[in-house]
Coordinates of C-alpha atoms and ligand atoms in Angstrom, one line a residue:
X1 CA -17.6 -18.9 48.9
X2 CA -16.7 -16.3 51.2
X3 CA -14.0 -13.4 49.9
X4 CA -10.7 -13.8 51.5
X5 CA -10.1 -10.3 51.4
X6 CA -8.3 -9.7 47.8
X7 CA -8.4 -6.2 46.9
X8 CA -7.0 -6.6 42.9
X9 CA -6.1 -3.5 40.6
X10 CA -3.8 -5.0 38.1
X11 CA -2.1 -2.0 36.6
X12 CA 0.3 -4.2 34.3
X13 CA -2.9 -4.8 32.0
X14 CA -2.7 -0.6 31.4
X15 CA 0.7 -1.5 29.4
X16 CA 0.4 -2.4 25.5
X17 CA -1.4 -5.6 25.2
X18 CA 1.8 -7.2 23.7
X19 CA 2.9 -7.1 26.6
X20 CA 0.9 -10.3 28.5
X21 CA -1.9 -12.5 27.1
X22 CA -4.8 -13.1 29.4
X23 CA -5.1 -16.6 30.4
X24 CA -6.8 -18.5 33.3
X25 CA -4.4 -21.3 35.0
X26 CA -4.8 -25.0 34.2
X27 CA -7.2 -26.3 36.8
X28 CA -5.7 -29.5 38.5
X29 CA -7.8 -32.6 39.4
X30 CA -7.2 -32.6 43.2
X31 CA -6.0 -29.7 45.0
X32 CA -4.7 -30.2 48.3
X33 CA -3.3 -27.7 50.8
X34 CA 0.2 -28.5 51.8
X35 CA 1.2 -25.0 53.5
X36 CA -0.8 -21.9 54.1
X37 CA 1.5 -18.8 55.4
X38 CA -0.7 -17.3 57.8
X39 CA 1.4 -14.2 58.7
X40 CA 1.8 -13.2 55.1
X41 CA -2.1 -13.6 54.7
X42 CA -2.4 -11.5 57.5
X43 CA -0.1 -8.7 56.1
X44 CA -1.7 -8.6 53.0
X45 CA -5.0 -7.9 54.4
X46 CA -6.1 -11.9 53.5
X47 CA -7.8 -14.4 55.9
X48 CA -8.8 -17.7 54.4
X49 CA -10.0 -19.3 57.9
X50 CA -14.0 -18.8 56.9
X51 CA -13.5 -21.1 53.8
X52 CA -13.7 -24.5 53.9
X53 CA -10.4 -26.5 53.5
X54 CA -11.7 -28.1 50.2
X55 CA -11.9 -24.1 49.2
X56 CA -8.7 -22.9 50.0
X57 CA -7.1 -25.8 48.3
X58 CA -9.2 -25.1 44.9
X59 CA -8.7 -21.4 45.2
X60 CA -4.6 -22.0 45.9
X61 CA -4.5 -24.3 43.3
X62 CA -6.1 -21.7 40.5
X63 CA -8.7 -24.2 40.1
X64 CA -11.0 -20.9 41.0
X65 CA -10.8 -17.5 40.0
X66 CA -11.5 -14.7 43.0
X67 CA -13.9 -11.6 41.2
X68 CA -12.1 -8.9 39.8
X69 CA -9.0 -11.1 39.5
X70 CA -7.3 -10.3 36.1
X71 CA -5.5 -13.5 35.4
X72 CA -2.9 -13.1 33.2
X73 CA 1.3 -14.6 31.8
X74 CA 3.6 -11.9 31.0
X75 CA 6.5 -11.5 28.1
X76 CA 9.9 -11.1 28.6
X77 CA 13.3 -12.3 27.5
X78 CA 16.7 -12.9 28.8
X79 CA 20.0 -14.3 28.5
X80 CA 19.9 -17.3 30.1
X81 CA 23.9 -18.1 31.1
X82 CA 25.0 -15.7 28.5
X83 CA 22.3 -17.0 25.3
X84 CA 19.4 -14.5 24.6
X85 CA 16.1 -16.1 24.2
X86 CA 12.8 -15.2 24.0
X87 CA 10.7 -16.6 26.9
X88 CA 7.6 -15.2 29.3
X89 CA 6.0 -17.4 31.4
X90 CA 5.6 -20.9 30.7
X91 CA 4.4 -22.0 34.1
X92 CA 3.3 -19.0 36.1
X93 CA 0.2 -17.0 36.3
X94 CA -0.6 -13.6 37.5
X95 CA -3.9 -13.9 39.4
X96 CA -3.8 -9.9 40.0
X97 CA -2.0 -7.4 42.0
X98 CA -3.3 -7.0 45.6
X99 CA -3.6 -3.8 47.3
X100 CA -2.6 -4.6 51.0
X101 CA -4.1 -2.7 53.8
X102 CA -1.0 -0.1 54.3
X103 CA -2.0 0.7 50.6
X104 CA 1.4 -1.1 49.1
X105 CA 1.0 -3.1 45.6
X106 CA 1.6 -6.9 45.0
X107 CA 1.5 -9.2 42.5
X108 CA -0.1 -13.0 43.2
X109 CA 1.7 -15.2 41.0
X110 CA 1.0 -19.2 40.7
X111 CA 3.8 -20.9 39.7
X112 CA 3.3 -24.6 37.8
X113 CA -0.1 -23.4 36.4
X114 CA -0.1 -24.7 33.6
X115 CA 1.1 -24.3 29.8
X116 CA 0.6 -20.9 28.5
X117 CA 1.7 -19.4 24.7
X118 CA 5.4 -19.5 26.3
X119 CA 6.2 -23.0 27.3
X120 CA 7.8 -23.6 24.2
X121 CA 8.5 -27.4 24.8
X122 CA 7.6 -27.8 28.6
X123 CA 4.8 -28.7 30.6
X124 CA 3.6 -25.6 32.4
X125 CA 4.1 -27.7 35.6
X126 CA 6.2 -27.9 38.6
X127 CA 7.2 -30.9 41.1
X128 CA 6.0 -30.1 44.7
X129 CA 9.8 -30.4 46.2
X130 CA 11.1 -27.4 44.5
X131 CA 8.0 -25.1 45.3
X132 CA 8.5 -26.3 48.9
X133 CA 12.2 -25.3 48.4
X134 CA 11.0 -21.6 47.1
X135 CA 8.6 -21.5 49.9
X136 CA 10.8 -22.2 52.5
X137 CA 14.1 -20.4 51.4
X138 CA 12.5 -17.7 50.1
X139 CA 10.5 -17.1 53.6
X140 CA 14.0 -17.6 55.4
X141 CA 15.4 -14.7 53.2
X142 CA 12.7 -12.8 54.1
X143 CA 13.4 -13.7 57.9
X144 CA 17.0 -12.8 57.1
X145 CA 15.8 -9.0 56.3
X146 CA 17.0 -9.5 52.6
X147 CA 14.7 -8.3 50.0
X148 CA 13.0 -11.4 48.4
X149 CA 9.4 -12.5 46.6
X150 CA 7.9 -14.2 49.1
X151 CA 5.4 -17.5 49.4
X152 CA 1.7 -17.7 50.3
X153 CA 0.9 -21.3 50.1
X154 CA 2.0 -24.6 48.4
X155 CA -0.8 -27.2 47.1
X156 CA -0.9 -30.5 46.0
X157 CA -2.2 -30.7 42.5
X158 CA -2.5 -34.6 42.9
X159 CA -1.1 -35.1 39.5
X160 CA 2.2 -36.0 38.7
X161 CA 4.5 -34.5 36.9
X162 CA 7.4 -36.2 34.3
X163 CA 10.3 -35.8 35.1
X164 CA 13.3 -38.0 35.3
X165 CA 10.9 -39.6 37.2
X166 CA 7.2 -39.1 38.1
X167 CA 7.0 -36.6 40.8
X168 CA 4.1 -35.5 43.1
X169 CA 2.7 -31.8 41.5
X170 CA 2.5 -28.5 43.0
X171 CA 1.3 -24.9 42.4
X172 CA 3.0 -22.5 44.6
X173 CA 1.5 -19.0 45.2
X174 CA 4.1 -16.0 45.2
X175 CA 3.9 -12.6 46.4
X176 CA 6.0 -10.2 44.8
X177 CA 6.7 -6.2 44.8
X178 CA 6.8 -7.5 40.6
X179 CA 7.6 -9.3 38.0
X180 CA 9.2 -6.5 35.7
X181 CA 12.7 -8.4 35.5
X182 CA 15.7 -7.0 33.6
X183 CA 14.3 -9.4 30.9
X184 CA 11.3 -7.4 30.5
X185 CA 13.0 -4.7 28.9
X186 CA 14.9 -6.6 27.0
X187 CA 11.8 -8.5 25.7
X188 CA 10.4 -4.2 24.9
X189 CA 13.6 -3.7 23.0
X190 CA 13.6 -6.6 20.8
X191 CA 9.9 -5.6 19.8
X192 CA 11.3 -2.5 17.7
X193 CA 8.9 -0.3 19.2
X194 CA 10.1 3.0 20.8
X195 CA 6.8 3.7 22.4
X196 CA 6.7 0.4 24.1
X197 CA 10.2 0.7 25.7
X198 CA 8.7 4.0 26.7
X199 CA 5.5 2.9 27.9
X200 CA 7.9 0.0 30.5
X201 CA 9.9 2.9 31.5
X202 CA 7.3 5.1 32.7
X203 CA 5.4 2.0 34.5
X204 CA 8.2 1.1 36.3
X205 CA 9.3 4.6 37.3
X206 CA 5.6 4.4 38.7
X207 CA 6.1 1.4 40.1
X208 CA 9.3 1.3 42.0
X209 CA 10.9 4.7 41.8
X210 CA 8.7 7.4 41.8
X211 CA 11.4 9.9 43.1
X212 CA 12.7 9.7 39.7
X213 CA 10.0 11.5 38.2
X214 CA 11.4 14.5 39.4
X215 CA 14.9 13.6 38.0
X216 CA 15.9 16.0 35.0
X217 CA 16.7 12.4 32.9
X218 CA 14.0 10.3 34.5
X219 CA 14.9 6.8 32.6
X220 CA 18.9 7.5 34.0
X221 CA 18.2 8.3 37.2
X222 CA 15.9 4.9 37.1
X223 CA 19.5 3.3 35.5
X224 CA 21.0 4.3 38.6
X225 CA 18.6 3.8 41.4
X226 CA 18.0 0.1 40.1
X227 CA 21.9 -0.8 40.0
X228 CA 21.8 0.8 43.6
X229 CA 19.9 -1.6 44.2
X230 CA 20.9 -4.5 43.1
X231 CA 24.2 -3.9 44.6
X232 CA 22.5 -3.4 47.9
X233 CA 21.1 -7.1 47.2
X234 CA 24.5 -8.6 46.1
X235 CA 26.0 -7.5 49.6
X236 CA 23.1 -8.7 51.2
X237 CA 23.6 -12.1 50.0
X238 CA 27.3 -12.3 50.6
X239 CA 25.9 -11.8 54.2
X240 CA 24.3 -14.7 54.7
X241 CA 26.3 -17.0 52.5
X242 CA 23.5 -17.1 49.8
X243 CA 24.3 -18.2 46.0
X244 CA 21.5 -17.9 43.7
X245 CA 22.6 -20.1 40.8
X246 CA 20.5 -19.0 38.5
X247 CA 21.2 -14.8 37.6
X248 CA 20.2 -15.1 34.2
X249 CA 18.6 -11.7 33.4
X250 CA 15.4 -12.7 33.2
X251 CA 15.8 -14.0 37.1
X252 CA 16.6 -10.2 37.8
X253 CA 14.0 -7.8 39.5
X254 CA 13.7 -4.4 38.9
X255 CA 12.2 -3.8 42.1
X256 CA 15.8 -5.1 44.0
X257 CA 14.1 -9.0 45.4
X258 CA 15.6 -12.0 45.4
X259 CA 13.0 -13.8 42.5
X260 CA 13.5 -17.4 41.2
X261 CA 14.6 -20.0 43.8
X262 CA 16.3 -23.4 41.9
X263 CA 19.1 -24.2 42.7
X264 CA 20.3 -22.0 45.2
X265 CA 22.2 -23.0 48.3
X266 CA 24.0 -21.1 51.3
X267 CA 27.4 -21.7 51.9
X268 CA 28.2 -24.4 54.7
X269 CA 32.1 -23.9 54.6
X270 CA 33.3 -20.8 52.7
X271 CA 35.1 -21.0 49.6
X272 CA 34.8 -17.9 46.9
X273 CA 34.5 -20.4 43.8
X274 CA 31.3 -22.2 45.2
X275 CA 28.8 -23.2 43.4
X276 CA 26.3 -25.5 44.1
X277 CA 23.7 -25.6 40.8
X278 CA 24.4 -29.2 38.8
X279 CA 23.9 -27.0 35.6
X280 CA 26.6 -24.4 36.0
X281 CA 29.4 -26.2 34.7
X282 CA 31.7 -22.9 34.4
X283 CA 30.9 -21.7 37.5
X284 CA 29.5 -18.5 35.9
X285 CA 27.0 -17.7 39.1
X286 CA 29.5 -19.2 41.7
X287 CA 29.7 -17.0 45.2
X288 CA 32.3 -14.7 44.7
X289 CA 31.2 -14.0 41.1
X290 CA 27.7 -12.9 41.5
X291 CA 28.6 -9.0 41.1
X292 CA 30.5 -9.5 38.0
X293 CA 27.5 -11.3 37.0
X294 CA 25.1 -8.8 38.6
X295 CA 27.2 -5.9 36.4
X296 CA 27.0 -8.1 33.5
X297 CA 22.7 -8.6 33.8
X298 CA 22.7 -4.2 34.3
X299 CA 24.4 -3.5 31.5
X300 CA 22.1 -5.6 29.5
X301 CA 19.4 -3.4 30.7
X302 CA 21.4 -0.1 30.2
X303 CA 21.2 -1.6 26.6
X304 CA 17.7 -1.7 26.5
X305 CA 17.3 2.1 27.8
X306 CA 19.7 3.6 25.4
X307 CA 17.4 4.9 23.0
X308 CA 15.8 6.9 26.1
X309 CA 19.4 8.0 28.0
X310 CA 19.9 10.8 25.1
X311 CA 18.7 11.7 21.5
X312 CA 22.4 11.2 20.4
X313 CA 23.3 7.6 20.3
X314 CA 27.2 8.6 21.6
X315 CA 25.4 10.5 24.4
X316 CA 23.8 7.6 25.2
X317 CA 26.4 5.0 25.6
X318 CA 29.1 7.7 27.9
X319 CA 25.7 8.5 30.3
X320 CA 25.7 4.6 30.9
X321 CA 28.7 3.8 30.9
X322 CA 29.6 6.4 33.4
X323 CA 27.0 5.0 35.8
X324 CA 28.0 1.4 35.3
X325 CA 31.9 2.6 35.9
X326 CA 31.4 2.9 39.1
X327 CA 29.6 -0.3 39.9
X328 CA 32.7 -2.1 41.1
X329 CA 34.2 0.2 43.4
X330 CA 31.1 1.4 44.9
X331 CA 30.2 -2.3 45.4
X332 CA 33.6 -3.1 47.1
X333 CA 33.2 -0.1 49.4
X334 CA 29.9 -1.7 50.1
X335 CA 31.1 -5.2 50.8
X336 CA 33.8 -3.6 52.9
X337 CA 31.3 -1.7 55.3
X338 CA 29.2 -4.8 55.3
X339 CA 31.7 -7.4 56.6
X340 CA 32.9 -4.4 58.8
X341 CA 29.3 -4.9 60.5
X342 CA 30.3 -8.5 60.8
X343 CA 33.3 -8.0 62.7
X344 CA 31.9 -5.9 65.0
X345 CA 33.8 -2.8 63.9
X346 CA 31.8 0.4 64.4
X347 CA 34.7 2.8 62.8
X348 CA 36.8 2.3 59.6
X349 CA 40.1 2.5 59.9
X350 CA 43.2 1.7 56.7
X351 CA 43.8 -1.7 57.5
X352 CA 40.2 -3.4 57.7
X353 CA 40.3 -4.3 54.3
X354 CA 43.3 -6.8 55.1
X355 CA 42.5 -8.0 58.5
X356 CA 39.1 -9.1 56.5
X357 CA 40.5 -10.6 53.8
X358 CA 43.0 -12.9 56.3
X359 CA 40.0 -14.0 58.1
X360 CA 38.7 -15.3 54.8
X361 CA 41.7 -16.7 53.4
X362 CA 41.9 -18.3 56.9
X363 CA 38.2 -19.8 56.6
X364 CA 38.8 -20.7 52.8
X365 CA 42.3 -22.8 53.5
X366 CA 40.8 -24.3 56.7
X367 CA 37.2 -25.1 55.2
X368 CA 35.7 -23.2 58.1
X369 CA 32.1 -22.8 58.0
X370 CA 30.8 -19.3 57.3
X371 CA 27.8 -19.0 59.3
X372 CA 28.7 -20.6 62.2
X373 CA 32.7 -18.6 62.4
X374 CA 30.5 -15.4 62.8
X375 CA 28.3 -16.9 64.9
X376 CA 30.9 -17.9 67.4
X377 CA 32.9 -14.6 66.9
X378 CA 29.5 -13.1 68.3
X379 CA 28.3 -15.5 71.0
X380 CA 31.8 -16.5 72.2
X381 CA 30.6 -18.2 75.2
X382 CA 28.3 -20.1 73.2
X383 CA 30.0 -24.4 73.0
X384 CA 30.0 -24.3 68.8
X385 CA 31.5 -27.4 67.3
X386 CA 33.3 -27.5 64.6
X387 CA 33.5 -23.6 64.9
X388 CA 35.6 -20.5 64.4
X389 CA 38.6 -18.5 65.0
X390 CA 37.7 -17.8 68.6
X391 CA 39.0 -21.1 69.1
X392 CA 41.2 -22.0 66.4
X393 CA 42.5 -19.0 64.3
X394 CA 44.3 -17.6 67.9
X395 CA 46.7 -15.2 65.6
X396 CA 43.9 -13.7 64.2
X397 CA 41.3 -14.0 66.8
X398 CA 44.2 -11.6 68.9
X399 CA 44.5 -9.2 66.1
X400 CA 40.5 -8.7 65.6
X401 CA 40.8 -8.3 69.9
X402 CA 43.3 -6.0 69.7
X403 CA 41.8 -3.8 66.2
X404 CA 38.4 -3.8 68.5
X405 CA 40.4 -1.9 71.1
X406 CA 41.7 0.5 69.3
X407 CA 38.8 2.2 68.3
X408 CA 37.6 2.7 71.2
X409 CA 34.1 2.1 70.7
X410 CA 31.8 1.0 73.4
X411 CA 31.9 -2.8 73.5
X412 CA 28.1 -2.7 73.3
X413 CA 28.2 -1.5 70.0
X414 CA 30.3 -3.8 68.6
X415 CA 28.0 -6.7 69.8
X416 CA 25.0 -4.8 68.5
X417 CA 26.6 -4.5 64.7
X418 CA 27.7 -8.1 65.3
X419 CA 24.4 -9.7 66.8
X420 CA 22.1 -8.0 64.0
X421 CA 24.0 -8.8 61.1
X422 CA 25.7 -12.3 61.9
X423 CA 23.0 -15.0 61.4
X424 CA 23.0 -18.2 63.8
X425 CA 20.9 -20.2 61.4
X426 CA 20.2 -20.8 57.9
X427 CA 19.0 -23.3 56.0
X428 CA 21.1 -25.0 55.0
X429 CA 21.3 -27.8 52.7
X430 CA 21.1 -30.9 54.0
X431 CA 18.4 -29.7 56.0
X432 CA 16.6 -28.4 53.2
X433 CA 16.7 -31.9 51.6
X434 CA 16.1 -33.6 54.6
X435 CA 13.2 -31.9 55.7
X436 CA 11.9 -32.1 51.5
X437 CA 12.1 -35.7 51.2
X438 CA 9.8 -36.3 54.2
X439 CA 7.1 -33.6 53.0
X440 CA 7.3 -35.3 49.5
X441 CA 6.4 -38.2 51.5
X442 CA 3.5 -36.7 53.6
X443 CA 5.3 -36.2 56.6
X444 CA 5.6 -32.0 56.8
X445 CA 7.3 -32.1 60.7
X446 CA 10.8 -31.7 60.0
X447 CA 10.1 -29.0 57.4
X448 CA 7.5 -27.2 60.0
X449 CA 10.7 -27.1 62.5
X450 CA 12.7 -25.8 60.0
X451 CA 10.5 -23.1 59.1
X452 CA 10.0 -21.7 62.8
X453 CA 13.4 -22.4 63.8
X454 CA 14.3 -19.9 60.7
X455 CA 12.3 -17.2 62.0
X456 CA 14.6 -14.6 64.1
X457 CA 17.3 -16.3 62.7
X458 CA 19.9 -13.6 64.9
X459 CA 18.4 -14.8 68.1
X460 CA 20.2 -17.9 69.6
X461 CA 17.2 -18.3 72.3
X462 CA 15.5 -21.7 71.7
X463 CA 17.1 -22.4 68.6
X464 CA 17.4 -26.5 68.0
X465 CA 21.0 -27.3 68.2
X466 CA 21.2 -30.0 65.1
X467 CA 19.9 -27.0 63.3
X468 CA 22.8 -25.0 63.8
X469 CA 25.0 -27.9 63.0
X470 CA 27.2 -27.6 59.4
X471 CA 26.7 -30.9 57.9
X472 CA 28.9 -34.3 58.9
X473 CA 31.3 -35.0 55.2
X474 CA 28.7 -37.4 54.7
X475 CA 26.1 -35.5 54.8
X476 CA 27.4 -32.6 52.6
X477 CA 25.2 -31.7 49.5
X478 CA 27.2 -31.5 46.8
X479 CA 24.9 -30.5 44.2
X480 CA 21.3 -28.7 43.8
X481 CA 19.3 -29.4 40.6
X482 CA 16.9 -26.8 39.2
X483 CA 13.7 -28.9 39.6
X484 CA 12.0 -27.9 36.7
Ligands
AMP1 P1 13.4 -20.4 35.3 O1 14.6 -21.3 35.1 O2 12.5 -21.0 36.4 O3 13.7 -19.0 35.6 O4 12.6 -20.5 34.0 C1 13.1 -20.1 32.7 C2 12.0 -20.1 31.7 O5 11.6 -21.5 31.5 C3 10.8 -19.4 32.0 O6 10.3 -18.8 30.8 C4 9.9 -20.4 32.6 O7 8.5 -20.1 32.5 C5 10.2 -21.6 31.7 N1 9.9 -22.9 32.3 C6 10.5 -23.5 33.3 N2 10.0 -24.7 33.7 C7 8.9 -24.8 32.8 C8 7.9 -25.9 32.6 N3 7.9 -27.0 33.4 N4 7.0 -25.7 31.7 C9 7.0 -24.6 30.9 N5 7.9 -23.6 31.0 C10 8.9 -23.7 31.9
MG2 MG1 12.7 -17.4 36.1

């Protein structure tokens, strides 16, 4: 077999042993390649084209270990909608970290792998509609420019798996900056073992935020940096519309990506209280809550690094705390400045803030659709059906107008700010399922549309028009399932 090109150094097997168990993946009886992401090979330095297909399938599949691959699950914990539990992969191998040509570091993960010491009562395998799902909306995020794992190939394990029926198998391969999750620590600090805790600490710093080593309080300034962060991510999805569904804290990144696509869903028309996962009864991860949540998850981990804040426990708690404090303003100053972009509004001035807020309570009250609304405040000349204020909302279409005036900034601008940040596609729902249920039934052309129509997703050039479309009421998706 030729080499693809995988350049492994897996640095998480230099961490306390407790921390993973070595483990090869569950080979599966026929591998088949369903989708191959070229570009991303490319990036990472990987070119399968000299194997035969047969090959790529078994090496996709984990059917075949590359040399000098460490495989490997990891251990972590988390509170999964508010419950702590123990957990660690019960589905997902590490094959190794890569080193990619510009010298950066990421992990190769197949997911639905297999059982491992952490299934506890499942299967260790995964349906090939969901790792399609992953693939495809987690390559749109990344289109989007919002930090996300990413996908390198889906395969056909030609099993099937149980379910609530029998469904058609799948390993996914993902490609991730990590998989130290808020959950990790937590996992570190239930072990009772300072030096472990310590030993996480000083990987990650390593990992992610090296500028922290020169901080005077290196484990607080990582605090800080990594609530940055995922703030930065929060605002990022309110962008685009994006609900995750699932922020339990073990479905947190320390690195500040997206991780873990179930059941999440953009926003077709925009309500605050949406959610869209069957399983989140109370609406703990709907759209407007997920920086509550988000505080919630980094507080968990500011938990975890107590011991390491400050000798004296009181110390401790006031240098979190302090930090955490001034999570929700800091994250409504960066909302502000983010749907600021969205308008098209290049200075601040006093009243933003409200003439935002109408324009969503106009969207909310008339179920308009939150993509497209920005799209047609951006394109204007563009025929949108079914669209947005430029049309409809006159009062407050005149208002924007006139606040766009009176700062005086060149019109240029304005467009600019408005063009880069307002998507005209995303995928959206009923798309998503559309373009699934044909793939799960061998037919992969209306999910290969999606996918290119996804990619410069600000660009309205060529873009298929019943892709741009919100969905009919009939069409509407009402609920997404997690798929495990
Ligand atoms: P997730 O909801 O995908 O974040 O998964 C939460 C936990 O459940 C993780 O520990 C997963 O490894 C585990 N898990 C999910 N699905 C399965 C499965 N089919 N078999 C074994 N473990 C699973
Ligand atoms: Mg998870």
């Amino acid at each position: 077999m030729v080499a693809p090109g995988f350049q492994f150094d897996t640095s998480y097997t230099r961490l306390p042993s407790a921390f993973y168990h070595r483990l090869v993946p569950d080979p599966v009886t026929q591998p088949s390649l369903v989708l191959l992401n070229e570009r991303l090979a490319n990036q990472l330095g990987l070119s399968f084209e000299d194997l035969a297909l047969q090959e790529q399938a078994a090496l996709l599949a984990g059917n075949q270990m590359p040399p000098a691959s460490t495989p490997l699950v990891m251990a972590y914990a988390g509170h999964q909608f508010g419950h702590f539990t123990l957990l660690g992969d019960g589905r997902a191998h590490l094959l190794g970290e890569h080193i990619a040509p510009d010298g950066s570091r990421f992990d190769l993960q197949f997911k639905g792998s297999g059982q491992t010491p952490f299934s506890r009562r499942g299967d260790g395998r995964a349906a090939l509609e969901p790792m399609l799902r992953e693939y495809l909306i987690s390559e749109a995020m990344h289109e989007l420019g919002i930090p996300t794992t990413r996908s390198l190939s889906v395969v056909q394990t030609g099993e099937l798996v149980q379910r609530e029926t029998p469904l058609k198998g799948a390993v996914l391969l993902r490609v991730a900056q990590s998989h130290l999750r808020v959950g990790t620590f937590q996992w570190a600090a239930a072990q009772g073992k300072p030096e472990w805790l310590q030993a996480l600490v000083d990987y990650t710093i390593e990992r992610h935020y090296p500028a922290c080593l020169d901080h005077a309080n290196p484990p607080l300034a990582m605090l800080e940096q990594c609530i940055s962060r995922q703030m930065n991510l929060i605002v990022e999805w309110m962008r685009v519309g994006f609900i995750h569904g699932v922020m339990n804290t073990d479905n947190m990144t320390l690195s500040g990506e997206t991780i873990d696509y179930g059941p999440c869903a953009f926003l077709d028309h925009y309500h605050p209280e949406k959610v869209f996962s069957y399983i989140d009864r109370g609406g703990r991860y709907a759209f407007g809550n997920q920086s509550r949540v988000a505080w919630w998850n980094l507080a968990r981990l500011a938990e975890t690094l107590l011991p390491l804040l400050d000798a004296t426990p009181s110390k401790a708690i006031e240098k979190a705390e302090a930090i955490l404090n001034t999570f929700e303003e800091q994250f409504q100053q960066r909302w502000l400045d983010m749907m600021r972009r969205k308008c098209g509004l290049v200075k601040p001035l006093p009243d933003d803030a409200e003439l935002i807020q109408s324009l969503l309570t106009w969207m909310q009250e008339t179920k308009a659709d939150y993509t497209l609304t920005f799209a047609s405040l951006t394109h204007p000349s563009m025929p949108w059906e079914g669209s947005g204020p430029s049309v409809r909302h006159v009062d407050w279409y005149e208002r924007w107008q006139q606040r766009l005036r009176e700062e005086r900034s060149d019109p240029n601008k304005s467009f600019g700010l408005m063009q880069a940040h307002n998507p005209v596609i995303i995928p959206r729902n009923h798309q998503v399922e559309r373009a699934l249920k044909a793939a799960s039934m061998d037919d992969l052309g209306l999910l290969e549309n999606l996918l290119k129509a996804l990619k410069a997703p600000y660009q309205l050039e060529s873009k298929p028009k019943d892709l741009l479309q919100p969905p009919s009421e009939t069409e509407a998706i009402r609920h997404t399932y997690c798929g495990t």
